[in-house]
Amino acid sequence: MFKNLAKTLCVVAALGAAGVAAPTAASAGDFRATISIGSGGVELVGHRGHRAHGRHIRRATCTPGKALRKARHFGIHRAHIRSVNRHSITVAGRKHRSHALVRFARVRGCPVIAYR
């Protein structure tokens, strides 16, 4: 038992010294490590940050599909995308036998900017 405890302490000390010696390498890649000591021994668990690494993730923005679903929910029949740009999505269709046009902002929740 003493040998296992001695090995565990040596590993923890070595990992602690390595963490102190190289703080710039750890911060450059946004890499965080956690040391877990339990009944299975010492385990080094590495965690990457929630970065996309070169690609932009747009989860919380309004997409053309979401805009179409929302327009159909408003009661617009034969809804189709008329235009898409950086700031808005325009959906056109029919409502109560007349032409309907809805413009949604490209932010979370697809808020309505204009309705004709």
Coordinates of N, CA and C in Angstrom, one line a residue:
M1 N 0.8 -1.2 0.0 CA 0.0 0.0 0.0 C 0.9 1.3 0.0
F2 N 2.0 1.2 0.7 CA 2.9 2.3 0.8 C 3.5 2.6 -0.5
K3 N 3.8 1.5 -1.3 CA 4.4 1.7 -2.7 C 3.4 2.5 -3.6
N4 N 2.1 2.1 -3.5 CA 1.1 2.7 -4.4 C 1.0 4.2 -4.0
L5 N 1.0 4.5 -2.7 CA 0.8 5.9 -2.2 C 2.1 6.7 -2.7
A6 N 3.2 6.1 -2.6 CA 4.5 6.8 -3.0 C 4.5 7.0 -4.5
K7 N 4.0 6.0 -5.3 CA 3.9 6.3 -6.7 C 2.9 7.4 -7.1
T8 N 1.8 7.4 -6.4 CA 0.8 8.4 -6.6 C 1.3 9.8 -6.3
L9 N 2.0 9.9 -5.2 CA 2.5 11.2 -4.8 C 3.6 11.7 -5.8
C10 N 4.4 10.7 -6.3 CA 5.4 11.1 -7.3 C 4.8 11.6 -8.6
V11 N 3.8 10.9 -9.0 CA 3.1 11.3 -10.2 C 2.5 12.6 -10.1
V12 N 1.8 12.9 -9.0 CA 1.2 14.2 -8.7 C 2.2 15.3 -8.7
A13 N 3.3 15.0 -8.0 CA 4.4 16.0 -7.9 C 5.0 16.3 -9.3
A14 N 5.2 15.3 -10.1 CA 5.7 15.5 -11.5 C 4.7 16.2 -12.4
L15 N 3.5 15.9 -12.3 CA 2.5 16.6 -13.1 C 2.3 18.1 -12.6
G16 N 2.4 18.3 -11.3 CA 2.4 19.7 -10.8 C 3.6 20.5 -11.3
A17 N 4.7 19.9 -11.3 CA 5.9 20.6 -11.7 C 5.8 20.8 -13.2
A18 N 5.3 19.9 -14.0 CA 5.2 20.1 -15.4 C 4.1 21.2 -15.7
G19 N 3.1 21.3 -14.9 CA 2.1 22.4 -15.1 C 2.7 23.7 -14.7
V20 N 3.6 23.8 -13.8 CA 4.2 25.1 -13.4 C 5.2 25.5 -14.5
A21 N 5.9 24.5 -15.0 CA 7.0 24.8 -15.9 C 6.5 25.3 -17.3
A22 N 5.3 24.9 -17.7 CA 4.9 25.2 -19.1 C 3.5 25.9 -19.1
P23 N 3.4 27.1 -18.5 CA 2.1 27.7 -18.5 C 1.7 28.3 -19.8
T24 N 2.8 28.7 -20.6 CA 2.5 29.4 -21.9 C 2.0 28.4 -22.9
A25 N 2.5 27.1 -22.9 CA 2.0 26.1 -23.9 C 0.6 25.8 -23.6
A26 N 0.2 25.7 -22.3 CA -1.2 25.3 -21.9 C -2.2 26.4 -22.3
S27 N -1.8 27.7 -22.1 CA -2.7 28.8 -22.4 C -2.8 29.0 -23.9
A28 N -1.8 28.7 -24.7 CA -1.8 29.0 -26.1 C -2.9 28.1 -26.8
G29 N -3.1 26.9 -26.4 CA -4.0 26.0 -27.1 C -5.3 25.9 -26.3
D30 N -5.5 26.6 -25.3 CA -6.7 26.6 -24.5 C -6.9 25.2 -24.0
F31 N -5.9 24.5 -23.4 CA -6.0 23.2 -23.0 C -6.0 23.2 -21.4
R32 N -7.0 22.6 -20.8 CA -7.0 22.5 -19.4 C -6.9 21.0 -19.0
A33 N -6.2 20.7 -18.0 CA -6.0 19.4 -17.5 C -6.5 19.3 -16.1
T34 N -7.1 18.2 -15.7 CA -7.6 17.9 -14.4 C -7.0 16.6 -13.9
I35 N -6.5 16.6 -12.7 CA -5.9 15.4 -12.1 C -6.9 14.8 -11.2
S36 N -7.2 13.5 -11.5 CA -8.2 12.8 -10.7 C -7.6 11.7 -10.0
I37 N -7.7 11.7 -8.6 CA -7.1 10.7 -7.8 C -8.2 9.9 -7.1
G38 N -8.3 8.7 -7.4 CA -9.4 7.8 -6.9 C -8.9 6.4 -6.6
S39 N -9.8 5.5 -6.5 CA -9.5 4.1 -6.2 C -8.7 3.5 -7.3
G40 N -8.9 4.0 -8.5 CA -8.2 3.4 -9.7 C -6.8 4.0 -9.9
G41 N -6.4 4.9 -9.0 CA -5.1 5.5 -9.1 C -5.2 6.9 -9.6
V42 N -4.1 7.4 -10.2 CA -4.0 8.8 -10.6 C -4.3 8.8 -12.1
E43 N -5.2 9.7 -12.5 CA -5.6 9.8 -13.9 C -5.5 11.3 -14.3
L44 N -4.9 11.6 -15.5 CA -4.8 12.9 -16.0 C -5.9 13.0 -17.1
V45 N -6.9 13.9 -16.9 CA -8.0 14.1 -17.8 C -7.8 15.4 -18.5
G46 N -7.7 15.4 -19.8 CA -7.5 16.6 -20.6 C -8.8 17.1 -21.1
H47 N -9.0 18.4 -21.0 CA -10.2 19.1 -21.6 C -9.8 20.2 -22.5
R48 N -10.4 20.1 -23.7 CA -10.2 21.2 -24.6 C -11.3 22.2 -24.4
G49 N -11.1 23.5 -24.7 CA -12.1 24.5 -24.6 C -13.2 24.3 -25.6
H50 N -14.2 25.1 -25.5 CA -15.3 25.0 -26.5 C -15.1 25.9 -27.7
R51 N -13.9 25.9 -28.2 CA -13.7 26.7 -29.4 C -13.9 25.8 -30.6
A52 N -14.2 26.5 -31.8 CA -14.4 25.8 -33.0 C -13.1 25.5 -33.8
H53 N -12.0 26.1 -33.4 CA -10.7 25.9 -34.0 C -10.8 26.2 -35.5
G54 N -11.1 27.4 -35.9 CA -11.0 27.8 -37.3 C -12.4 27.9 -38.0
R55 N -13.4 27.3 -37.4 CA -14.7 27.4 -38.0 C -15.7 28.1 -37.1
H56 N -16.6 28.9 -37.7 CA -17.5 29.7 -36.9 C -18.8 28.9 -36.7
I57 N -19.2 28.7 -35.5 CA -20.4 28.0 -35.2 C -21.5 29.0 -34.9
R58 N -22.6 28.8 -35.7 CA -23.8 29.7 -35.6 C -25.0 29.0 -35.1
R59 N -25.0 28.5 -33.9 CA -26.1 27.7 -33.4 C -27.3 28.6 -33.0
A60 N -27.0 29.7 -32.4 CA -28.1 30.5 -31.8 C -28.6 31.5 -32.8
T61 N -28.3 31.4 -34.0 CA -28.8 32.4 -35.0 C -30.0 31.9 -35.7
C62 N -30.7 32.7 -36.4 CA -31.9 32.4 -37.2 C -31.4 31.8 -38.5
T63 N -31.9 30.6 -38.9 CA -31.5 30.0 -40.2 C -32.7 30.1 -41.1
P64 N -32.6 29.9 -42.4 CA -33.7 30.0 -43.3 C -34.8 28.9 -43.0
G65 N -34.4 27.8 -42.5 CA -35.3 26.7 -42.1 C -36.2 27.2 -40.9
K66 N -35.5 27.8 -39.9 CA -36.3 28.2 -38.8 C -37.2 29.4 -39.2
A67 N -36.8 30.2 -40.1 CA -37.6 31.4 -40.5 C -38.8 30.8 -41.2
L68 N -38.7 29.8 -42.1 CA -39.8 29.2 -42.8 C -40.8 28.6 -41.8
R69 N -40.3 27.8 -40.8 CA -41.2 27.2 -39.8 C -42.0 28.3 -39.1
K70 N -41.3 29.4 -38.7 CA -42.0 30.4 -38.0 C -43.0 31.1 -38.8
A71 N -42.7 31.4 -40.1 CA -43.7 32.0 -41.0 C -44.9 31.1 -41.2
R72 N -44.7 29.8 -41.3 CA -45.8 28.9 -41.5 C -46.6 28.8 -40.2
H73 N -46.0 29.0 -39.1 CA -46.7 29.0 -37.8 C -47.6 30.3 -37.7
F74 N -47.1 31.4 -38.3 CA -47.9 32.6 -38.4 C -49.1 32.5 -39.3
G75 N -49.2 31.4 -40.1 CA -50.3 31.2 -41.0 C -50.1 31.6 -42.4
I76 N -48.8 31.7 -42.8 CA -48.5 32.1 -44.2 C -48.4 30.8 -45.0
H77 N -49.2 30.7 -46.0 CA -49.2 29.5 -46.9 C -48.3 29.7 -48.0
R78 N -47.8 28.6 -48.6 CA -46.8 28.5 -49.7 C -45.6 29.4 -49.4
A79 N -45.1 29.4 -48.1 CA -44.0 30.2 -47.7 C -42.7 29.8 -48.4
H80 N -42.0 30.7 -48.8 CA -40.7 30.5 -49.5 C -39.7 31.6 -49.1
I81 N -38.4 31.3 -49.2 CA -37.4 32.3 -48.9 C -37.2 33.2 -50.1
R82 N -37.4 34.5 -49.9 CA -37.2 35.4 -50.9 C -35.7 36.0 -51.0
S83 N -35.2 36.3 -49.8 CA -33.8 36.7 -49.8 C -33.2 36.4 -48.4
V84 N -31.8 36.3 -48.5 CA -31.1 36.0 -47.2 C -29.8 36.9 -47.3
N85 N -29.6 37.7 -46.3 CA -28.3 38.4 -46.2 C -27.8 38.3 -44.8
R86 N -26.7 39.0 -44.4 CA -26.1 38.9 -43.1 C -27.0 39.2 -42.0
H87 N -27.9 40.2 -42.2 CA -28.7 40.7 -41.1 C -30.2 40.2 -41.1
S88 N -30.7 39.7 -42.2 CA -32.1 39.4 -42.2 C -32.4 38.3 -43.2
I89 N -33.6 37.6 -43.0 CA -34.1 36.6 -43.9 C -35.5 37.0 -44.2
T90 N -35.8 37.1 -45.5 CA -37.2 37.5 -45.9 C -37.9 36.3 -46.5
V91 N -39.1 36.1 -45.9 CA -40.0 35.0 -46.3 C -41.2 35.6 -46.9
A92 N -41.6 35.1 -48.1 CA -42.8 35.5 -48.8 C -43.8 34.4 -48.9
G93 N -45.1 34.7 -49.0 CA -46.1 33.7 -49.2 C -47.5 34.3 -49.3
R94 N -48.5 33.5 -49.0 CA -49.9 34.0 -49.1 C -50.6 33.9 -47.7
K95 N -51.4 34.9 -47.4 CA -52.2 34.9 -46.1 C -53.5 35.6 -46.4
H96 N -54.6 35.0 -46.2 CA -55.9 35.5 -46.4 C -56.1 36.0 -47.8
R97 N -55.7 35.2 -48.8 CA -55.8 35.5 -50.2 C -55.0 36.7 -50.7
S98 N -54.0 37.1 -50.0 CA -53.2 38.3 -50.4 C -51.7 37.9 -50.1
H99 N -50.9 38.7 -50.7 CA -49.4 38.5 -50.6 C -48.9 38.9 -49.2
A100 N -48.1 38.1 -48.6 CA -47.5 38.4 -47.3 C -46.0 38.3 -47.4
L101 N -45.4 39.2 -46.6 CA -43.9 39.3 -46.6 C -43.5 39.5 -45.2
V102 N -42.6 38.6 -44.7 CA -42.1 38.7 -43.3 C -40.6 38.8 -43.3
R103 N -40.0 39.7 -42.6 CA -38.6 39.8 -42.5 C -38.2 39.5 -41.1
F104 N -37.3 38.5 -41.0 CA -36.8 38.0 -39.7 C -35.3 38.5 -39.5
A105 N -35.0 38.9 -38.3 CA -33.6 39.2 -38.0 C -32.8 37.9 -37.8
R106 N -31.5 37.9 -38.1 CA -30.6 36.7 -38.0 C -30.0 36.7 -36.7
V107 N -30.8 36.7 -35.6 CA -30.3 36.5 -34.2 C -31.2 35.4 -33.6
R108 N -30.8 35.1 -32.4 CA -31.5 34.1 -31.6 C -33.0 34.3 -31.5
G109 N -33.8 33.3 -31.9 CA -35.3 33.4 -31.7 C -36.0 33.9 -33.0
C110 N -35.3 34.4 -34.0 CA -35.8 34.9 -35.3 C -36.9 36.0 -35.0
P111 N -36.5 37.1 -34.4 CA -37.6 38.1 -34.2 C -38.0 38.7 -35.5
V112 N -39.3 39.2 -35.6 CA -39.8 39.8 -36.8 C -39.4 41.2 -36.8
I113 N -38.8 41.6 -38.0 CA -38.4 43.0 -38.2 C -39.5 43.7 -38.9
A114 N -40.1 43.1 -39.9 CA -41.1 43.8 -40.7 C -42.1 42.7 -41.1
Y115 N -43.4 43.2 -41.3 CA -44.5 42.3 -41.7 C -45.4 43.1 -42.6
R116 N -45.6 42.6 -43.8 CA -46.5 43.3 -44.8 C -47.5 42.3 -45.3

